[in-house]
């Protein structure tokens, strides 16, 4: 470091001892040091000079330090390490104006280094020292560098608090009105940093600082305008500040600012401030009344605002966009005036320069932000804001397209906007954007379509007319998760219309939904599951979905830890489980077990899983009866039903094939319902010739033997015929043997029950023709009791022998599965099951309920009193059918005797 300064040394006192000195004469000039010129290249030397008692030395040293630290950051750190910080802080409070000024300049520049700011944070007097130098009586240069120091220190939160507590906001606000642009720049920059704290936002309003910030928008320096907009953006995040800005006509001033094309590089920030202001409905109403909203829309869409339309030959309202790069920033030093080229007016009649893409994007985002409120959406719709957004969809910038589509998505939450967007042909560009290569554009476009088609069948039809179905189905395989999720929402909305649903199904939407189901994104999983539920509502689509392996994907989603995914997957399974083949597939894949686990869980239980489990059980009545112990009148028992007894909810339910493969045991038998006769017995009864096959062979052999002994009386022709018949019989027996040998490789063939077939035929012939339901119930109850051992007197049920005969049947069949028709002695559980099976065959509605201790009963709804069959009583009442003690007796379900029948 090289410095030059003049240093005046104090005169040395000479000794007067032994000398005579005249009192009336002044010391001679040679008794004092002359002015000393010192040149130093060491920073430490200058730091030592800061401690000099002479103000001139202090001033020159501070000036030298200022020049030194202004060169680079390393110099700032070097001076701090040499101890210049303490001395400069002290000199900032000096009584000499020059010393204060130079010390403030040096320290203000040094605050740009983080180590210097760290040092100042530890000194409580540092912030008040800077604020004190902002007093009106101080020089402009002092104001400039004091504000610069506060601006640098305000980058740390702790310093923000110190500046606020020391009254720095008021002092900085007063500096905004300074005539010096550097003071304005540093002050507004410091305020912009302070306004990140909510306390300062209220303080600047109390200090009347909002109006000076608006006035700075007229500055000729770009950096001042930029910092002013930044401060306004942060200040307008406070609701009370927004109210104050409305009173100051801030929105009109900001729109005027946007109307100047030469300031186009700052239009984005101006629109951001407008975005904050438009968040309040009061601001939106005000801008609507003043016509500012339409003016803003015209500016964003590159149209001439109505109030600025040029008159013929004058070119009024037309500006030329100039470059802001030529303007001086005014940062750190005095800013000069504008160039003469910047003062030149644009030539009249020149066309308006379009706003920048970033400005359009921010304007669309401002509309979207304001439209979050229902009241604001209404006002924006009245001002036809949708037209501007639709216009921006055709812009070449992806960012503009994205912002416009997002804003349309928010605006479409207004019912009137949905129709307006369609009428203004906004759906076609949105569908076109779905084919964009940009992921953000596709995501925003699909989101807008999802909101536009929600609850609006006309928009759904319009999307189909614009060939949007193919585009949407193609998007299901896109790599952008959010776009896929939004697409699923659009397709789900369209599926509410039968014609559109059929069209999408014909174009392969069901199989296309398999890919989103495999996604790892929970939102995609949830929305695609919901779409599956919307489209698999007929047998063909369920078959396609099942054959494509979609059931497995849905079952896997039941493992998800996301509540929405589990709910939607369960709902899709509930829709799929309507038909039996799909329900069987779900059970094979473990869907029933997972649904049971969900239902017994305290945190994962949900009504959708309950509905799915109920639907699944309705398609698998055997499992339903074993799990719930209840079959309703609409649950019709068909061939293949079996009663495996009551099982726990978390126990795996086995198939009838598994039960048939088990070895014979001493547990309760599996009661099986199958109205299928023994094919051998049936064929023998209907074809006596087949029954005598073995005898035929013997007879033929006997005839051959006799032919040998009585061959003389037989003709050769007859011998040939008999030989041919014998060969045919041998071939037929061989085929039967091969069929029996291959039977082990055939699919599972359940046991037969020829007795049940006879029961059904007899019931159909004798009971079905009866006149009333009551008569049918009584006759059927008596029929069941007769087939199961007759009536049992009260108190004699323990003496009724039914276990041994049932065990004998199991032993004869060598199986734990016993067809119901083979049971000749049964109690409640056997009789109630047989009653339900036969009643369902003749369309006699009844329920089947399992009780405790081998109890079971049937309930029927009768519209007439049993004692008075002809007397109609409405509504129908519930009766329990007695199948044990007095077969055919009907008991009111809430009567004491019915309660006794269930328990005893």
GROMACS .gro file of C-alpha atoms in nm, residues 132-384:
model
  253
  132UNK     CA    1  -2.638   0.808   1.354
  133UNK     CA    2  -2.449   0.908   1.040
  134UNK     CA    3  -2.779   0.908   0.845
  135UNK     CA    4  -2.881   1.227   1.027
  136UNK     CA    5  -2.990   1.511   0.795
  137UNK     CA    6  -2.702   1.738   0.899
  138UNK     CA    7  -2.444   1.491   0.771
  139UNK     CA    8  -2.288   1.514   0.426
  140UNK     CA    9  -2.434   1.330   0.129
  141UNK     CA   10  -2.126   1.113   0.103
  142UNK     CA   11  -2.170   1.009   0.464
  143UNK     CA   12  -2.531   0.915   0.392
  144UNK     CA   13  -2.420   0.712   0.092
  145UNK     CA   14  -2.163   0.500   0.272
  146UNK     CA   15  -2.362   0.469   0.593
  147UNK     CA   16  -2.653   0.330   0.391
  148UNK     CA   17  -2.405   0.106   0.209
  149UNK     CA   18  -2.279  -0.034   0.539
  150UNK     CA   19  -2.634  -0.096   0.665
  151UNK     CA   20  -2.723  -0.260   0.334
  152UNK     CA   21  -2.434  -0.503   0.365
  153UNK     CA   22  -2.502  -0.576   0.731
  154UNK     CA   23  -2.873  -0.635   0.665
  155UNK     CA   24  -2.788  -0.955   0.482
  156UNK     CA   25  -2.765  -1.130   0.823
  157UNK     CA   26  -3.075  -1.186   1.032
  158UNK     CA   27  -2.920  -1.076   1.361
  159UNK     CA   28  -2.811  -0.749   1.205
  160UNK     CA   29  -3.164  -0.698   1.071
  161UNK     CA   30  -3.295  -0.715   1.425
  162UNK     CA   31  -3.033  -0.467   1.546
  163UNK     CA   32  -3.108  -0.221   1.267
  164UNK     CA   33  -3.481  -0.246   1.335
  165UNK     CA   34  -3.441  -0.198   1.708
  166UNK     CA   35  -3.210   0.100   1.658
  167UNK     CA   36  -3.462   0.283   1.438
  168UNK     CA   37  -3.282   0.218   1.113
  169UNK     CA   38  -3.600   0.188   0.908
  170UNK     CA   39  -3.706   0.547   0.976
  171UNK     CA   40  -3.358   0.680   0.900
  172UNK     CA   41  -3.335   0.487   0.573
  173UNK     CA   42  -3.682   0.597   0.463
  174UNK     CA   43  -3.578   0.962   0.501
  175UNK     CA   44  -3.279   0.898   0.279
  176UNK     CA   45  -3.506   0.779  -0.002
  177UNK     CA   46  -3.593   1.141  -0.072
  178UNK     CA   47  -3.230   1.237  -0.118
  179UNK     CA   48  -3.128   1.404  -0.442
  180UNK     CA   49  -2.822   1.185  -0.466
  181UNK     CA   50  -2.887   0.863  -0.662
  182UNK     CA   51  -2.621   0.669  -0.472
  183UNK     CA   52  -2.788   0.748  -0.142
  184UNK     CA   53  -3.119   0.640  -0.288
  185UNK     CA   54  -2.969   0.320  -0.423
  186UNK     CA   55  -2.800   0.215  -0.100
  187UNK     CA   56  -3.099   0.312   0.114
  188UNK     CA   57  -3.355   0.126  -0.091
  189UNK     CA   58  -3.126  -0.176  -0.107
  190UNK     CA   59  -3.095  -0.178   0.272
  191UNK     CA   60  -3.472  -0.149   0.307
  192UNK     CA   61  -3.523  -0.434   0.060
  193UNK     CA   62  -3.307  -0.653   0.281
  194UNK     CA   63  -3.488  -0.544   0.596
  195UNK     CA   64  -3.831  -0.612   0.443
  196UNK     CA   65  -3.759  -0.982   0.448
  197UNK     CA   66  -3.856  -0.956   0.815
  198UNK     CA   67  -4.226  -0.909   0.891
  199UNK     CA   68  -4.155  -0.649   1.162
  200UNK     CA   69  -3.989  -0.419   0.913
  201UNK     CA   70  -4.291  -0.443   0.682
  202UNK     CA   71  -4.507  -0.284   0.947
  203UNK     CA   72  -4.234  -0.033   1.035
  204UNK     CA   73  -4.197   0.097   0.679
  205UNK     CA   74  -4.570   0.161   0.664
  206UNK     CA   75  -4.560   0.351   0.993
  207UNK     CA   76  -4.263   0.552   0.862
  208UNK     CA   77  -4.456   0.647   0.545
  209UNK     CA   78  -4.197   0.474   0.333
  210UNK     CA   79  -4.429   0.319   0.074
  211UNK     CA   80  -4.487   0.639  -0.120
  212UNK     CA   81  -4.113   0.716  -0.158
  213UNK     CA   82  -4.065   0.364  -0.291
  214UNK     CA   83  -4.330   0.427  -0.554
  215UNK     CA   84  -4.167   0.758  -0.644
  216UNK     CA   85  -3.837   0.583  -0.705
  217UNK     CA   86  -4.002   0.397  -0.994
  218UNK     CA   87  -3.959   0.721  -1.188
  219UNK     CA   88  -3.584   0.720  -1.135
  220UNK     CA   89  -3.362   0.743  -1.439
  221UNK     CA   90  -3.140   0.466  -1.305
  222UNK     CA   91  -3.236   0.104  -1.363
  223UNK     CA   92  -3.075  -0.028  -1.047
  224UNK     CA   93  -3.280   0.208  -0.831
  225UNK     CA   94  -3.602   0.107  -1.006
  226UNK     CA   95  -3.513  -0.258  -0.966
  227UNK     CA   96  -3.440  -0.229  -0.595
  228UNK     CA   97  -3.754  -0.025  -0.543
  229UNK     CA   98  -3.964  -0.295  -0.709
  230UNK     CA   99  -3.791  -0.557  -0.499
  231UNK     CA  100  -3.874  -0.365  -0.182
  232UNK     CA  101  -4.234  -0.317  -0.294
  233UNK     CA  102  -4.264  -0.687  -0.372
  234UNK     CA  103  -4.161  -0.777  -0.019
  235UNK     CA  104  -4.362  -0.501   0.145
  236UNK     CA  105  -4.680  -0.595  -0.045
  237UNK     CA  106  -4.676  -0.940   0.113
  238UNK     CA  107  -4.834  -0.773   0.417
  239UNK     CA  108  -5.211  -0.724   0.389
  240UNK     CA  109  -5.209  -0.383   0.559
  241UNK     CA  110  -4.934  -0.266   0.328
  242UNK     CA  111  -5.144  -0.374   0.032
  243UNK     CA  112  -5.428  -0.163   0.164
  244UNK     CA  113  -5.194   0.136   0.199
  245UNK     CA  114  -5.062   0.085  -0.152
  246UNK     CA  115  -5.416   0.084  -0.291
  247UNK     CA  116  -5.471   0.424  -0.134
  248UNK     CA  117  -5.151   0.545  -0.300
  249UNK     CA  118  -5.283   0.426  -0.639
  250UNK     CA  119  -4.994   0.183  -0.664
  251UNK     CA  120  -5.168  -0.043  -0.916
  252UNK     CA  121  -5.218   0.237  -1.166
  253UNK     CA  122  -4.855   0.342  -1.127
  254UNK     CA  123  -4.736  -0.015  -1.176
  255UNK     CA  124  -4.948  -0.059  -1.489
  256UNK     CA  125  -4.808   0.271  -1.617
  257UNK     CA  126  -4.465   0.129  -1.550
  258UNK     CA  127  -4.544  -0.183  -1.755
  259UNK     CA  128  -4.674   0.040  -2.032
  260UNK     CA  129  -4.323   0.180  -2.087
  261UNK     CA  130  -4.146  -0.053  -2.333
  262UNK     CA  131  -3.805   0.097  -2.255
  263UNK     CA  132  -3.834  -0.048  -1.904
  264UNK     CA  133  -3.916  -0.395  -2.030
  265UNK     CA  134  -3.630  -0.554  -1.837
  266UNK     CA  135  -3.809  -0.462  -1.512
  267UNK     CA  136  -4.163  -0.544  -1.618
  268UNK     CA  137  -4.136  -0.887  -1.460
  269UNK     CA  138  -4.078  -0.740  -1.115
  270UNK     CA  139  -4.358  -0.490  -1.163
  271UNK     CA  140  -4.599  -0.770  -1.249
  272UNK     CA  141  -4.483  -0.959  -0.941
  273UNK     CA  142  -4.582  -0.664  -0.723
  274UNK     CA  143  -4.914  -0.650  -0.904
  275UNK     CA  144  -4.955  -1.020  -0.833
  276UNK     CA  145  -4.930  -0.954  -0.461
  277UNK     CA  146  -5.178  -0.669  -0.479
  278UNK     CA  147  -5.430  -0.866  -0.685
  279UNK     CA  148  -5.448  -1.126  -0.412
  280UNK     CA  149  -5.701  -0.903  -0.232
  281UNK     CA  150  -6.050  -0.879  -0.373
  282UNK     CA  151  -6.051  -0.506  -0.292
  283UNK     CA  152  -5.754  -0.456  -0.524
  284UNK     CA  153  -5.920  -0.660  -0.796
  285UNK     CA  154  -6.241  -0.461  -0.769
  286UNK     CA  155  -6.044  -0.135  -0.779
  287UNK     CA  156  -5.846  -0.232  -1.086
  288UNK     CA  157  -6.167  -0.346  -1.248
  289UNK     CA  158  -6.342  -0.014  -1.184
  290UNK     CA  159  -6.049   0.190  -1.313
  291UNK     CA  160  -6.011  -0.023  -1.624
  292UNK     CA  161  -5.661  -0.120  -1.525
  293UNK     CA  162  -5.720  -0.493  -1.561
  294UNK     CA  163  -5.823  -0.467  -1.925
  295UNK     CA  164  -5.530  -0.236  -1.984
  296UNK     CA  165  -5.293  -0.490  -1.829
  297UNK     CA  166  -5.443  -0.771  -2.036
  298UNK     CA  167  -5.398  -0.562  -2.350
  299UNK     CA  168  -5.035  -0.499  -2.264
  300UNK     CA  169  -4.965  -0.866  -2.196
  301UNK     CA  170  -5.130  -0.976  -2.519
  302UNK     CA  171  -4.932  -0.711  -2.715
  303UNK     CA  172  -5.239  -0.508  -2.798
  304UNK     CA  173  -5.267  -0.131  -2.784
  305UNK     CA  174  -5.443  -0.034  -2.460
  306UNK     CA  175  -5.762   0.164  -2.529
  307UNK     CA  176  -5.640   0.479  -2.357
  308UNK     CA  177  -5.310   0.470  -2.546
  309UNK     CA  178  -5.436   0.413  -2.900
  310UNK     CA  179  -5.240   0.654  -3.121
  311UNK     CA  180  -5.416   0.923  -3.309
  312UNK     CA  181  -5.362   0.954  -3.679
  313UNK     CA  182  -5.024   1.103  -3.755
  314UNK     CA  183  -4.927   1.166  -3.393
  315UNK     CA  184  -4.793   0.829  -3.279
  316UNK     CA  185  -4.912   0.898  -2.924
  317UNK     CA  186  -4.857   0.621  -2.676
  318UNK     CA  187  -4.596   0.444  -2.889
  319UNK     CA  188  -4.255   0.391  -2.732
  320UNK     CA  189  -3.934   0.242  -2.846
  321UNK     CA  190  -3.778  -0.023  -2.626
  322UNK     CA  191  -3.428   0.082  -2.535
  323UNK     CA  192  -3.153  -0.119  -2.376
  324UNK     CA  193  -3.118  -0.078  -2.001
  325UNK     CA  194  -2.764  -0.207  -2.016
  326UNK     CA  195  -2.638   0.139  -2.121
  327UNK     CA  196  -2.764   0.300  -1.802
  328UNK     CA  197  -2.525   0.345  -1.516
  329UNK     CA  198  -2.597   0.139  -1.208
  330UNK     CA  199  -2.498   0.404  -0.954
  331UNK     CA  200  -2.372   0.131  -0.722
  332UNK     CA  201  -2.076   0.215  -0.501
  333UNK     CA  202  -2.001   0.549  -0.667
  334UNK     CA  203  -2.171   0.861  -0.789
  335UNK     CA  204  -2.399   0.788  -1.084
  336UNK     CA  205  -2.377   1.005  -1.386
  337UNK     CA  206  -2.658   1.137  -1.602
  338UNK     CA  207  -2.826   0.956  -1.885
  339UNK     CA  208  -2.673   0.956  -2.231
  340UNK     CA  209  -2.817   1.180  -2.493
  341UNK     CA  210  -2.927   0.869  -2.687
  342UNK     CA  211  -3.141   0.765  -2.390
  343UNK     CA  212  -3.316   1.100  -2.388
  344UNK     CA  213  -3.420   1.074  -2.749
  345UNK     CA  214  -3.791   1.026  -2.806
  346UNK     CA  215  -3.901   0.735  -3.025
  347UNK     CA  216  -4.005   0.824  -3.375
  348UNK     CA  217  -4.380   0.871  -3.413
  349UNK     CA  218  -4.587   0.595  -3.564
  350UNK     CA  219  -4.354   0.309  -3.463
  351UNK     CA  220  -4.525  -0.018  -3.366
  352UNK     CA  221  -4.546  -0.124  -3.000
  353UNK     CA  222  -4.270  -0.357  -2.889
  354UNK     CA  223  -4.411  -0.688  -2.755
  355UNK     CA  224  -4.365  -0.761  -2.388
  356UNK     CA  225  -4.098  -1.009  -2.295
  357UNK     CA  226  -4.189  -1.377  -2.241
  358UNK     CA  227  -4.097  -1.355  -1.875
  359UNK     CA  228  -4.346  -1.073  -1.831
  360UNK     CA  229  -4.620  -1.275  -1.994
  361UNK     CA  230  -4.532  -1.570  -1.774
  362UNK     CA  231  -4.545  -1.362  -1.456
  363UNK     CA  232  -4.874  -1.205  -1.563
  364UNK     CA  233  -5.028  -1.549  -1.611
  365UNK     CA  234  -4.896  -1.653  -1.271
  366UNK     CA  235  -5.042  -1.337  -1.121
  367UNK     CA  236  -5.383  -1.427  -1.262
  368UNK     CA  237  -5.350  -1.780  -1.126
  369UNK     CA  238  -5.251  -1.653  -0.784
  370UNK     CA  239  -5.538  -1.409  -0.770
  371UNK     CA  240  -5.785  -1.672  -0.897
  372UNK     CA  241  -5.733  -1.890  -0.593
  373UNK     CA  242  -6.022  -1.703  -0.432
  374UNK     CA  243  -6.374  -1.775  -0.557
  375UNK     CA  244  -6.466  -1.405  -0.545
  376UNK     CA  245  -6.157  -1.314  -0.744
  377UNK     CA  246  -6.233  -1.580  -1.003
  378UNK     CA  247  -6.572  -1.427  -1.055
  379UNK     CA  248  -6.427  -1.080  -1.114
  380UNK     CA  249  -6.156  -1.212  -1.344
  381UNK     CA  250  -6.418  -1.398  -1.544
  382UNK     CA  251  -6.622  -1.081  -1.582
  383UNK     CA  252  -6.312  -0.910  -1.717
  384UNK     CA  253  -6.257  -1.199  -1.963
   0.00000   0.00000   0.00000
